[in-house]
Structures are given as structure tokens and as C-alpha cells.
CSV table of C-alpha atoms and ligand atoms in Angstrom, one decimal:
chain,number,residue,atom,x,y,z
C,5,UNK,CA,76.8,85.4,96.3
C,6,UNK,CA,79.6,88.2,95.5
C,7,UNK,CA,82.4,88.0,97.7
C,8,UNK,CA,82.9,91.4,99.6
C,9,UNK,CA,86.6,92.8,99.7
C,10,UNK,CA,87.2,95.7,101.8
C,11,UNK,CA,89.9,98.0,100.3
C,12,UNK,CA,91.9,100.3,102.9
C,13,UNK,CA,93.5,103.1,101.4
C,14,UNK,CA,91.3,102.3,98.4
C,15,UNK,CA,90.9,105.8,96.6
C,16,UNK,CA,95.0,105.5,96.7
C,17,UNK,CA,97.2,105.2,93.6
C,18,UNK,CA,97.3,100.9,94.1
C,19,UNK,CA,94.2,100.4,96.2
C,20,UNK,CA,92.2,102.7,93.3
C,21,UNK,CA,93.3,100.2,90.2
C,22,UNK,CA,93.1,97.1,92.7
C,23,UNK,CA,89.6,98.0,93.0
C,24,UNK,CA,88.8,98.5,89.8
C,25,UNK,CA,90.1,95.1,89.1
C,26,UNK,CA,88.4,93.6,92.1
C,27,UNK,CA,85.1,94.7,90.5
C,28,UNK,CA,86.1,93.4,87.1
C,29,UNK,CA,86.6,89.9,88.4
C,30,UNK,CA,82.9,90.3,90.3
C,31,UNK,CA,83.7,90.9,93.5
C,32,UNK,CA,82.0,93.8,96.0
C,33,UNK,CA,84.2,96.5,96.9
C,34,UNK,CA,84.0,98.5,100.5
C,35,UNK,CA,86.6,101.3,100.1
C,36,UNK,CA,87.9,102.9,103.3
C,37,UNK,CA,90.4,106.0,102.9
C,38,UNK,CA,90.6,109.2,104.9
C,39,UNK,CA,91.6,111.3,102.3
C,40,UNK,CA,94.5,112.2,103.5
C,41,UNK,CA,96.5,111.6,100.4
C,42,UNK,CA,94.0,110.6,97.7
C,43,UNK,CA,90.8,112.3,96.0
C,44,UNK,CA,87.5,111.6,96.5
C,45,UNK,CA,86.9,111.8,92.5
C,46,UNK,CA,88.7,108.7,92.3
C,47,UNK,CA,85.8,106.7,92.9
C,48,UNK,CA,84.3,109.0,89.5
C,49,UNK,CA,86.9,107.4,87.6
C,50,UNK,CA,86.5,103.7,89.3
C,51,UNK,CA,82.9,103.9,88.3
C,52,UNK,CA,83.8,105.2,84.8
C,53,UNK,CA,86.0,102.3,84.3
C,54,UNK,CA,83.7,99.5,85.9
C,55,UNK,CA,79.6,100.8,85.7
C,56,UNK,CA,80.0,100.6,89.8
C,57,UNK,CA,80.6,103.2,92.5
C,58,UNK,CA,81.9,101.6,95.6
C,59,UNK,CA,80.6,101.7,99.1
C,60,UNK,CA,82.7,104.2,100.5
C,61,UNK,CA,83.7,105.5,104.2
C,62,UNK,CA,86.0,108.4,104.7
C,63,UNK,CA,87.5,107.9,108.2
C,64,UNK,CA,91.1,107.5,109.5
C,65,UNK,CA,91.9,103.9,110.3
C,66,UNK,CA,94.5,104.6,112.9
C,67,UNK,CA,92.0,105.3,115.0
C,68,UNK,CA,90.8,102.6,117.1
C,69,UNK,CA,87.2,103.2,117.9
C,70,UNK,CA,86.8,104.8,114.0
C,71,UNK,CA,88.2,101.5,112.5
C,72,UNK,CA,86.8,99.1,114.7
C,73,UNK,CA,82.9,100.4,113.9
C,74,UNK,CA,83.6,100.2,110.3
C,75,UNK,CA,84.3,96.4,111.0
C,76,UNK,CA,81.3,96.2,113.1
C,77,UNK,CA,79.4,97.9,110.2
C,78,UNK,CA,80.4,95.6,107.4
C,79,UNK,CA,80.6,92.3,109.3
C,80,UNK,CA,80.4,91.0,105.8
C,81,UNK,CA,83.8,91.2,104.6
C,82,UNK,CA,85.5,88.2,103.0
C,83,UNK,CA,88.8,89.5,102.9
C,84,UNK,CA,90.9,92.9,103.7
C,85,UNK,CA,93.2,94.0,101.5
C,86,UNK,CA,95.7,96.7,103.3
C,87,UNK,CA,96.9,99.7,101.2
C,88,UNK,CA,96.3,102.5,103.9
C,89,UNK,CA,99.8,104.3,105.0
C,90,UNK,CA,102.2,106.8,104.7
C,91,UNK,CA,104.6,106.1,102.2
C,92,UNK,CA,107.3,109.0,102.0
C,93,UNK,CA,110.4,107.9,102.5
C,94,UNK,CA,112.6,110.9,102.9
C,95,UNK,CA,109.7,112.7,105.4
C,96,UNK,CA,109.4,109.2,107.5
C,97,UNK,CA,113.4,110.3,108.2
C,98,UNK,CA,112.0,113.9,109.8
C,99,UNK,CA,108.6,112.5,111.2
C,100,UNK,CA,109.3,109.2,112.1
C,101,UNK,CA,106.6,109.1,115.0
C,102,UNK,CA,104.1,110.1,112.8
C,103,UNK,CA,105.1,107.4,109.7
C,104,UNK,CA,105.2,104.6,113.2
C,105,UNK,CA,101.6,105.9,115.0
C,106,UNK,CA,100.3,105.9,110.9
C,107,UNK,CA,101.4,102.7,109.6
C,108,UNK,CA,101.4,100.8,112.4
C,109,UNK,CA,98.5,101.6,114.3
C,110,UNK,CA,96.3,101.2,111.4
C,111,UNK,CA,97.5,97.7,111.1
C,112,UNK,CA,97.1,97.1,114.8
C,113,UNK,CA,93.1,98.2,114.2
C,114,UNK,CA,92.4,96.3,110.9
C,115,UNK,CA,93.8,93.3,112.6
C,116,UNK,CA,91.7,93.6,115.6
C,117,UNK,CA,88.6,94.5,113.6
C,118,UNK,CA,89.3,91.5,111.7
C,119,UNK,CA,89.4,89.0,114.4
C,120,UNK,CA,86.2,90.8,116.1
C,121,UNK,CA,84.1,89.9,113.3
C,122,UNK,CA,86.0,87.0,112.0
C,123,UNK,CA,87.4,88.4,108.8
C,124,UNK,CA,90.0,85.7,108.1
C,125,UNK,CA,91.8,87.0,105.0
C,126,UNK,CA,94.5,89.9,104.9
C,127,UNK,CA,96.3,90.8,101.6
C,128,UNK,CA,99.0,93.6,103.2
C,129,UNK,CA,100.9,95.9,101.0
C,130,UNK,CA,105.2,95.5,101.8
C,131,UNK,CA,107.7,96.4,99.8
C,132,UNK,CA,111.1,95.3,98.1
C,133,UNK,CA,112.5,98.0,100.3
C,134,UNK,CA,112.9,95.5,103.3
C,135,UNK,CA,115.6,93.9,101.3
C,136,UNK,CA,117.7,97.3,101.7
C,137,UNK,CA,120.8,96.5,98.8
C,138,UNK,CA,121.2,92.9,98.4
C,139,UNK,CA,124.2,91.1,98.2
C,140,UNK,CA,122.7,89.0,95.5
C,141,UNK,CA,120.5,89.6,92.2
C,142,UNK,CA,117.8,89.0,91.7
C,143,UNK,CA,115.7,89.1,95.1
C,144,UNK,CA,113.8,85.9,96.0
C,145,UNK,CA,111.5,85.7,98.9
C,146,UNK,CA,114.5,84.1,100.7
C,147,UNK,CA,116.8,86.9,100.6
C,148,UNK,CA,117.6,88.2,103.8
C,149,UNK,CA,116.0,91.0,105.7
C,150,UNK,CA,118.5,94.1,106.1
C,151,UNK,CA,117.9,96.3,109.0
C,152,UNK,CA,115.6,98.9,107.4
C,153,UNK,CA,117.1,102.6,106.0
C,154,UNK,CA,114.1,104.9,107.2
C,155,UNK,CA,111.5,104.7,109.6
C,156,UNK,CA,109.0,103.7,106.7
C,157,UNK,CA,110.9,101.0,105.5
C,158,UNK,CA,110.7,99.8,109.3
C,159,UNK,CA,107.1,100.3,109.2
C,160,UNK,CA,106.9,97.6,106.6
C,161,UNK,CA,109.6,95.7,108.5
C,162,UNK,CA,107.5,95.9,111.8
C,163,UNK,CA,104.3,95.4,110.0
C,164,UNK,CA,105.6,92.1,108.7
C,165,UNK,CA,106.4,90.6,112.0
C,166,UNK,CA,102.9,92.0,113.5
C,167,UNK,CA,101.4,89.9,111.5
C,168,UNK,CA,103.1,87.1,111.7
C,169,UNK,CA,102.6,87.1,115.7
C,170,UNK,CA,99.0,88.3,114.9
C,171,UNK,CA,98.4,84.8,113.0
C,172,UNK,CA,100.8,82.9,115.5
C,173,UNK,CA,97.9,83.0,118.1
C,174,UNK,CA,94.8,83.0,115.6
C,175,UNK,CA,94.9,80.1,113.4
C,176,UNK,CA,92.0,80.8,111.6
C,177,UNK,CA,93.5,83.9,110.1
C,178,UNK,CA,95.5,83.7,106.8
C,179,UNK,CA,97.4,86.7,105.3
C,180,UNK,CA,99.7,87.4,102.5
C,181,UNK,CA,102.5,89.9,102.3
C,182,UNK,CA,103.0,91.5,98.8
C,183,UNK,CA,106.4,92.9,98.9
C,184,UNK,CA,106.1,95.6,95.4
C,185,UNK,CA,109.2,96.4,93.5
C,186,UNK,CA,108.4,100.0,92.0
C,187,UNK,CA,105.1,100.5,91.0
C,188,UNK,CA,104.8,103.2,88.0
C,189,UNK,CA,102.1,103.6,85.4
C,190,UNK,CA,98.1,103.9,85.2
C,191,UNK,CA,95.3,102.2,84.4
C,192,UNK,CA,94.8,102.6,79.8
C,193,UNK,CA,91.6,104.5,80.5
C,194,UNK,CA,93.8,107.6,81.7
C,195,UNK,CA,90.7,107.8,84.4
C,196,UNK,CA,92.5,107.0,87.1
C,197,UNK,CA,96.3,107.1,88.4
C,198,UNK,CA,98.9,108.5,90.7
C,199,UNK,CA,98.2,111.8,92.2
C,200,UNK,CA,101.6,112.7,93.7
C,201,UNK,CA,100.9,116.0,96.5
C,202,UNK,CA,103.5,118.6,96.2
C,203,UNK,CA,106.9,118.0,94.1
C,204,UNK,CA,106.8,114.9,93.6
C,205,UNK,CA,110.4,112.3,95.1
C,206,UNK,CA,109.2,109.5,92.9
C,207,UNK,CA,110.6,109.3,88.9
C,208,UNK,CA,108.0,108.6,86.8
C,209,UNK,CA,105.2,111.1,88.4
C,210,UNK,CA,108.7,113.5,88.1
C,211,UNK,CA,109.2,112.8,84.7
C,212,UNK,CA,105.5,113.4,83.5
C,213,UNK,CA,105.6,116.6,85.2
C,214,UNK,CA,108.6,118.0,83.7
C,215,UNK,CA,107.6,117.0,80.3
C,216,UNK,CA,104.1,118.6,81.4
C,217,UNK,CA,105.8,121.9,82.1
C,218,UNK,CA,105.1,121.8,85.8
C,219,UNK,CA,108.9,121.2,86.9
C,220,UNK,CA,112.0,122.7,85.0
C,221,UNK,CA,113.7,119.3,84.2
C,222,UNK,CA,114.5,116.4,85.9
C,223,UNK,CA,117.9,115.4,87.9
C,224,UNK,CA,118.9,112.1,87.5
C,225,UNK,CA,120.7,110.9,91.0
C,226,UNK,CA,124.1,109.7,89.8
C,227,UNK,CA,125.6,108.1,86.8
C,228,UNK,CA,128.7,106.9,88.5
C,229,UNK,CA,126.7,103.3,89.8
C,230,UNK,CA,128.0,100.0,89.2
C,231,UNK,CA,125.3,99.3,86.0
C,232,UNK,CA,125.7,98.7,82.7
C,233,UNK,CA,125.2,103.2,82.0
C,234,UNK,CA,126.1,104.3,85.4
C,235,UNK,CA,122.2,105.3,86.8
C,236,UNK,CA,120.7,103.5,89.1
C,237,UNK,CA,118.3,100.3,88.7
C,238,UNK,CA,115.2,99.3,89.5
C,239,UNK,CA,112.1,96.8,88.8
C,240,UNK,CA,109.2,98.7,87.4
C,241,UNK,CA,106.4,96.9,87.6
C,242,UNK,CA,103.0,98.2,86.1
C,243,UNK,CA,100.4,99.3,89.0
C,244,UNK,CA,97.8,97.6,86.7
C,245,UNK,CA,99.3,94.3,86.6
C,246,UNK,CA,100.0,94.8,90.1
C,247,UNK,CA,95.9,95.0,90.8
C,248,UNK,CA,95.8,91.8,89.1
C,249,UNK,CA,98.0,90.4,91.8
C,250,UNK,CA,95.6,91.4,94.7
C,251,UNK,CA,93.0,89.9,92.6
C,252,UNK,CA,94.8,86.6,92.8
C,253,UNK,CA,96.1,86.9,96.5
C,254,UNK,CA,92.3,87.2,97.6
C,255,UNK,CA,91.2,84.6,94.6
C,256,UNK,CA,93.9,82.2,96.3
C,257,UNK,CA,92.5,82.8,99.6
C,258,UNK,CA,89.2,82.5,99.2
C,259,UNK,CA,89.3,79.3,97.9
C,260,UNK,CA,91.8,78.2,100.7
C,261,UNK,CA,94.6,77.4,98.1
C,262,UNK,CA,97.0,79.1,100.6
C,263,UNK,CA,100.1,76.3,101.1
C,264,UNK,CA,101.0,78.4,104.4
C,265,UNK,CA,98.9,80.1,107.0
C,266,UNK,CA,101.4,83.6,106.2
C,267,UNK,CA,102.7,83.9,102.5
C,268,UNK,CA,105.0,86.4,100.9
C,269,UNK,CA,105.4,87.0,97.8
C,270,UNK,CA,107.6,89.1,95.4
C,271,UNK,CA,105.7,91.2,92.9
C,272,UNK,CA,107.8,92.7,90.1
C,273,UNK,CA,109.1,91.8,86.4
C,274,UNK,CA,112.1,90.1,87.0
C,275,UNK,CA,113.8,92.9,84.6
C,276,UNK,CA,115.9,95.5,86.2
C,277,UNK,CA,115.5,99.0,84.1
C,278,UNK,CA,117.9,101.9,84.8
C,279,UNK,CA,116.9,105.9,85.4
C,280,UNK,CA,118.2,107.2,82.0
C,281,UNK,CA,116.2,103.5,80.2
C,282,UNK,CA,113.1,105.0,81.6
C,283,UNK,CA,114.0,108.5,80.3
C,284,UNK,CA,114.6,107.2,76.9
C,285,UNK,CA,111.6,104.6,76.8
C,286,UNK,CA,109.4,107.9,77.3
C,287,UNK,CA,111.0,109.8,74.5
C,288,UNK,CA,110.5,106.9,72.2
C,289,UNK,CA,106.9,106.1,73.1
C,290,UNK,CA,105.9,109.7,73.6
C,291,UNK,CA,107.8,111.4,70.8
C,292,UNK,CA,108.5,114.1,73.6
C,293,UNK,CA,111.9,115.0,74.9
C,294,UNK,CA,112.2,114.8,78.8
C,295,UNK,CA,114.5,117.7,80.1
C,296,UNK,CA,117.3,116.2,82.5
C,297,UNK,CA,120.7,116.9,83.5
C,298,UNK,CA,122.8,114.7,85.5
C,299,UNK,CA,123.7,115.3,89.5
C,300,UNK,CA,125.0,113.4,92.9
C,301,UNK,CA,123.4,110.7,94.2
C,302,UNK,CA,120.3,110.7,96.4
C,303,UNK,CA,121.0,110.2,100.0
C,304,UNK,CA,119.7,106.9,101.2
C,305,UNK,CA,119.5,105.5,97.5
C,306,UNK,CA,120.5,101.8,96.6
C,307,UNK,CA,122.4,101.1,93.8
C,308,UNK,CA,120.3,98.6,92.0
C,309,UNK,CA,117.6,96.2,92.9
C,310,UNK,CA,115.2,93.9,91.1
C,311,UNK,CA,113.0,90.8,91.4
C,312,UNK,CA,113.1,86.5,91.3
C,313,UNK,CA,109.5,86.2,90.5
C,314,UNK,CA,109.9,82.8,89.7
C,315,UNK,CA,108.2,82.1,92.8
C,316,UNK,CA,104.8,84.5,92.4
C,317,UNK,CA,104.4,83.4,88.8
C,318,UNK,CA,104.4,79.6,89.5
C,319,UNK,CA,102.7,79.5,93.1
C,320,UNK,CA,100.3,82.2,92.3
C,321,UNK,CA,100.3,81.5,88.4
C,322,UNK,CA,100.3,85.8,87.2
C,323,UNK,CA,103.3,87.6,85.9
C,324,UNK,CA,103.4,91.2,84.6
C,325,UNK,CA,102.4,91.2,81.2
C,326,UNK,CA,103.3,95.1,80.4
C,327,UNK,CA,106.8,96.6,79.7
C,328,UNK,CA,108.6,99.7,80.6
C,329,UNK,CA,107.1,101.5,77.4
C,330,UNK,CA,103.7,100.3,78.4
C,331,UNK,CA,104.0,102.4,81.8
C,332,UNK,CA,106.0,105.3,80.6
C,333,UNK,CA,103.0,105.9,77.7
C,334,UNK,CA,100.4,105.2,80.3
C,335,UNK,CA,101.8,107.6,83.2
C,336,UNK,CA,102.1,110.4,80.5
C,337,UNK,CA,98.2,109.7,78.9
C,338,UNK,CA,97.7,110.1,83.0
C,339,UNK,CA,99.6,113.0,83.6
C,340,UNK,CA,97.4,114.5,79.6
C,341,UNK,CA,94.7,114.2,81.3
C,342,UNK,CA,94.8,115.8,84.6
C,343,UNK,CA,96.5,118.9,83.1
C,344,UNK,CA,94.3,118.8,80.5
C,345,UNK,CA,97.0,118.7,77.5
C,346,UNK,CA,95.9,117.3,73.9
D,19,NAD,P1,98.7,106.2,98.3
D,19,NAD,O1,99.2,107.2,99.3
D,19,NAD,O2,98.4,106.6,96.9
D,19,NAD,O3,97.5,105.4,98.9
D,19,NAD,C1,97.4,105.1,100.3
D,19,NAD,C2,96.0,105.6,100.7
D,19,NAD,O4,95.8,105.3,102.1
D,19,NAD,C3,95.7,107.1,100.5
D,19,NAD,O5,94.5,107.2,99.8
D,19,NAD,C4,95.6,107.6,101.9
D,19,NAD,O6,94.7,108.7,102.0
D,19,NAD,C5,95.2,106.4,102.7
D,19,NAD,N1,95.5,106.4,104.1
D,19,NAD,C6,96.8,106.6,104.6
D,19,NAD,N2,96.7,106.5,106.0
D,19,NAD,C7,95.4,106.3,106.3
D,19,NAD,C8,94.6,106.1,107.5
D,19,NAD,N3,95.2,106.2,108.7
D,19,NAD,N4,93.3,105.8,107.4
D,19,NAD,C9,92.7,105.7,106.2
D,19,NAD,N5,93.3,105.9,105.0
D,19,NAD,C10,94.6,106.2,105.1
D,19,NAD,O7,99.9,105.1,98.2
D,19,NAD,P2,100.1,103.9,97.2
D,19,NAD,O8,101.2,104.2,96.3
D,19,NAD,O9,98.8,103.5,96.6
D,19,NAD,O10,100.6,102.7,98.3
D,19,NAD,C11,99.7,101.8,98.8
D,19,NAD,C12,100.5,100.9,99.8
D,19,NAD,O11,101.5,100.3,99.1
D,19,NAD,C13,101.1,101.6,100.9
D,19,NAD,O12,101.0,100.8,102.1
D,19,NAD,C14,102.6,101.7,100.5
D,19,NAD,O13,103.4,101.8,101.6
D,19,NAD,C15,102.7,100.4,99.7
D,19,NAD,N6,103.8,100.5,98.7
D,19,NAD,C16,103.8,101.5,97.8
D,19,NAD,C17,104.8,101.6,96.9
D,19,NAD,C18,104.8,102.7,95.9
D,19,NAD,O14,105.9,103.0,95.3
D,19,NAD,N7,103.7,103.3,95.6
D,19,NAD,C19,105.8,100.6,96.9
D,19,NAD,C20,105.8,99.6,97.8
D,19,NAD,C21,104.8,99.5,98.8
D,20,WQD,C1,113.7,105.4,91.4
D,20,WQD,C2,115.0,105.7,90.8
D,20,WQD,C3,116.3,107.4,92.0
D,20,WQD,C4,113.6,110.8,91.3
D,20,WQD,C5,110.9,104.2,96.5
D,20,WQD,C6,110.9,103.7,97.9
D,20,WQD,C7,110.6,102.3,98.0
D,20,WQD,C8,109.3,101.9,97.3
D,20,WQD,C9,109.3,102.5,95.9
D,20,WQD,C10,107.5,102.0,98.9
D,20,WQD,C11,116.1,105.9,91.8
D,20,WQD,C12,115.9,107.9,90.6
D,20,WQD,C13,114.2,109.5,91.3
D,20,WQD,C14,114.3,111.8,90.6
D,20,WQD,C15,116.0,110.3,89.9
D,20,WQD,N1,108.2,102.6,98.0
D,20,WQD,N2,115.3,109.3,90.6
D,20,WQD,N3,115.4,111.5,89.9
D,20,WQD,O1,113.7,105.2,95.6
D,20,WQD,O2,113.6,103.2,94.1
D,20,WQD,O3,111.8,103.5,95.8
D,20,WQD,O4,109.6,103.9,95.9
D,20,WQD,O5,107.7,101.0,99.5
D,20,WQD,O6,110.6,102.0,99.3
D,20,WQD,O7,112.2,104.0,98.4
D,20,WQD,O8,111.8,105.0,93.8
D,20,WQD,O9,110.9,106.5,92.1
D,20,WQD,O10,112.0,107.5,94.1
D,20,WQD,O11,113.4,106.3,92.4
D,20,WQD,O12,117.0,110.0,89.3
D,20,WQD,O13,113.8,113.0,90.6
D,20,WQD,O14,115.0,107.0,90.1
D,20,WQD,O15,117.5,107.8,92.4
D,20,WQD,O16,117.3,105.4,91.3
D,20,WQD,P1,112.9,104.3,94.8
D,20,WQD,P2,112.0,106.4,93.1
């Protein structure tokens, strides 16, 4: 019998390619999303790629009553895999209630639904940014905690230790944290990818619209860094080989090959690529000049960060397989296709 995986925050930029993966390596896919920051197309292009529409419920899982009847309604589920929050860094500084009453309460709700139907298998989404700027590179698993920079960062801070306590008092339940570097790219189809609302604060989605035409040219936040050209540096890690990660977590857990009842694991290249590398790895795969012009730092920016994943490719046996020019040319086929360039 399939294995049923519900994905929360599934028509998302990482729950949409996780769940084309997910359906790829046979499993059934619920989707859950409210919309909020994701299209309902998406599932167009997940069926494209993968001959399957999933299940789908729009509703807002912060809401207790909402999330726990979804629960109720797919008792089924083998496994959760969490994607569904806000993720703005700079707007969690000037809403910080709503990034807490977001973030955490869905967690709160997807934890309880779990337990009421005895769903025993949570993949959550973290982040490298819980490591704030490291005294040491690369980041292992080890590496201490710094006391988080913005109330999302706390989210994923506090959302750690929830579950922790969570699985403290229910042994049956088993979870593992995937703490992402930065996720760029799409999926080689072009069908689906990231769908940045408004002007977008992340790079690549920045530099594919500038090069589109939709944003005059690109700033690049300080070349006066301690790194070998003076911008900042970061692990890029493809949002497709990223899928395949989730596909493992829930393959590991499924067949009980957990070594710990709460795992964490690092998910990133182990290569740490710099602002103006990415700018030049798209000019050389795209034959297209990207528009830029040097300025201050970003507020709240770390110098440079990037991944041990010694540990995820042994213990979990995957490793990202595609390169900085492999997510630069797929975010810009991405980016073709929405705005409908040739
Ligand atoms: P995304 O915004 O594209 O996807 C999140 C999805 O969750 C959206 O479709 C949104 O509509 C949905 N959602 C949000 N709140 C919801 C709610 N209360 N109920 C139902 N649906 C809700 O973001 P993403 O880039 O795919 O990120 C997925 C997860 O990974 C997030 O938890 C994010 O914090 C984490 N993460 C992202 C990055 C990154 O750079 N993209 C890096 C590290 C961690
Ligand atoms: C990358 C680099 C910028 C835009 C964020 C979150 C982090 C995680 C991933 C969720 C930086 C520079 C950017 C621009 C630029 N998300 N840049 N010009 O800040 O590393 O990480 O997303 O968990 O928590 O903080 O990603 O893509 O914004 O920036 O020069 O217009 O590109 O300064 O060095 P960041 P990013």
C-alpha cells in the first residue's frame, strides 16, 4: 500500500518540488496550504511534472479547530512534513506577533493533530539561520545555537525546542529537523518554482527579475566582507536536491532507521559561494549580463556562512548533486517562463 505524506505549505516554493519528488518515489501526497503566499496553479505544474494532482485543502493551519479536522479527515497519514510559515525576515522585525502567532501556532496544531490520530513522523523545515555568524566554518550540527537576529529566526529557534518537548512526553513520535542553507533554483521542467510576492529581499529571485526587466539592477550588500572578493557568502543549495532530502527524511522514518527519537540535520553543499560568484555564474550560463552596482551592507546580514554536511551525507546517505550554475540557469528558465520570455 502507498505511504500517505501530508505536505503543509505544499503549493510553497520547497513543499511544491518536495511533492513532486514525494510522488516520484511512489508515495501519496495530501497538500495543505492556505494560499497565503503560494498559487493554486502550482498543483497544474506538480501534475505536469508527475501525471498526479494532489489531494488538496486550502485552510489556514494556525487555526486550531481548521487544522485539527484536516487531521481528523485524513487519519491516514504516515508522516507530516512541515513547510507552512512565514518566512520574511526583515517584516518578522516589524510584525513580530504575527511571524510568532503564524509559525508557531501552526506547529502547536500539526503537533496536536498528529498525536490525535497517531501520526508519528514529522519532517520540520529549520534553518541555518539559527546558527546566527559562527565562530567556526563550516557549520556542523554541533555548532552552537546563537540567540536568534529576528523574530523569524526565533520562530525556528522556538519551533525547535517545541518539538523537542513535544517528543519528550510522546515516545512514540519521531521528528527530524532540516536546518536549509539557502535554497535557490527550480525544478528543470521550468513548471514549477519560487513565486517571490512583491520586490523580492532574496538574491536569486532579485537577480532573475532584473535580468527580466522587472527591477532596474541589482545592489549587491557590501564588498568590504572578510571573503576572498569582499561580498558576502553563502551555501546555495538547489531546492531540487533539497526535495530529495525530505524524500529521505520520511524514507528513513518510515522504515524506523532513525538512530534518535529527534534528529537534525544540515542540508547544504558544503561550498560557500559569494554574491558577485552568483552574479557571474549567471552571466556565464545565461549569456545575459545582470545589472548591479555595489552599496552598504544590509542591516542584520552575516558575513559568511556555509555547511559540514559530512554528517547528512553519511547518516542519511544524499548529497546535493547540482552546482551554482545548475541553479542560476534553472531560476532564470523559471523566471522565462512566467514572464513569458523566449
Ligand atoms: P513559501 O512561502 O514558498 O511556502 C510556505 C507555504 O506555506 C506557502 O504556500 C504559504 O501559503 C503556506 N502557509 C504559510 N502559513 C500557513 C498557514 N498558517 N496555514 C497554511 N499554509 C500556510 O516558503 P518556502 O521557501 O517554501 O519555505 C518553506 C519552509 O522552509 C518555511 O518554513 C521556511 O521558513 C523554511 N525555510 C525556507 C528557506 C528559504 O530560503 N526559502 C530557508 C530556510 C528555511
Ligand atoms: C543572500 C546574499 C545578501 C539580495 C535568508 C534568511 C535565512 C534563510 C535564507 C530562511 C546576502 C545578498 C541579497 C540583494 C544582495 N531563510 N543580497 N542583494 O539573507 O542569506 O538568508 O534566506 O530561513 O534565514 O535570512 O539570503 O538571498 O536574502 O541573501 O546583495 O538584493 O545576497 O546580502 O549576502 P540570506 P538572501
Amino acid at each position: 500500500m502507498k505511504k500517505t505524506v501530508l505536505v503543509a505549505g505544499g503549493t510553497g516554493y520547497i513543499g511544491s518540488h518536495t511533492a513532486v519528488e514525494l510522488i516520484q518515489k511512489g508515495y501519496n501526497v495530501v497538500i495543505a496550504d492556505s494560499l497565503e503566499n503560494s498559487e493554486i496553479t502550482v498543483l497544474d505544474g506538480i501534475e505536469k511534472i508527475t501525471g498526479v494532482k494532489p489531494q488538496f485543502e486550502e485552510l489556514d493551519l494556525s487555526e486550531r479547530e481548521s487544522c485539527l479536522g484536516l487531521f481528523k479527515k485524513y487519519s491516514n497519514i504516515d508522516a507530516v512534513i512541515h513547510f507552512a510559515a512565514y518566512k520574511a525576515v526583515g517584516e518578522s522585525v516589524d510584525f513580530p506577533l504575527k511571524y510568532y502567532r503564524n509559525n508557531l501556532n501552526s506547529l502547536m496544531n500539526i503537533l496536536e493533530g498528529m498525536k490525535l490520530v497517531g501520526t508519528n513522523n514529522l519532517v520540520f523545515s529549520s534553518s541555518c539561520t539559527v546558527y546566527g555568524q559562527p565562530d567556526l566554518l563550516p557549520v556542523t550540527e554541533k555548532t552552537d545555537i546563537q540567540e536568534a537576529n529576528s523574530p523569524y529566526g526565533n520562530t525556528k529557534q522556538i519551533s525547535e525546542e517545541i518539538i523537542r518537548d513535544f517528543l519528550n512526553v510522546n515516545k512514540n513520535q519521531k521528528a527530524i529537523a532540516l536546518r536549509y542553507f539557502n535554497p535557490i533554483g527550480a525544478h528543470a521542467s521550468a513548471l514549477i518554482g519560487e513565486l517571490p510576492i512583491g520586490v523580492p529581499n532574496n538574491l536569486v529571485p532579485f537577480i532573475t527579475q532584473t535580468v527580466a526587466g522587472l527591477r532596474q539592477e541589482l545592489s549587491v550588500f557590501g564588498d568590504d566582507y572578510n571573503t576572498p572578493d569582499g561580498s558576502a557568502v553563502r551555501d546555495y543549495i538547489h531546492v531540487v536536491d533539497l526535495a530529495k532530502a525530505h524524500v529521505v527524511a520520511i524514507d528513513r522514518m518510515l522504515e524506523d532507521k532513525n538512530k534518535a527519537q529527534l534528529e537534525y540535520f544540515n542540508l547544504g553543499t558544503g561550498n560557500g559561494v559569494s554574491v558577485l560568484e552568483c552574479i557571474e555564474s549567471f552571466e556565464k550560463v545565461t549569456g545575459l549580463k545582470v545589472p548591479h552596482k555595489i552599496v552598504g551592507r544590509r542591516a542584520g546580514d552575516i558575513e559568511q556562512i556555509w555547511a559540514n554536511t559530512s554528517y547528512a551525507n553519511d547518516e542519511l546517505g544524499w548529497k546535493a548533486e547540482l552546482g551554482i550554475d545548475d541553479c542560476m540557469l534553472s531560476a532564470w528558465n523559471w523566471e522565462k517562463n512566467i514572464r513569458n520570455i523566449k
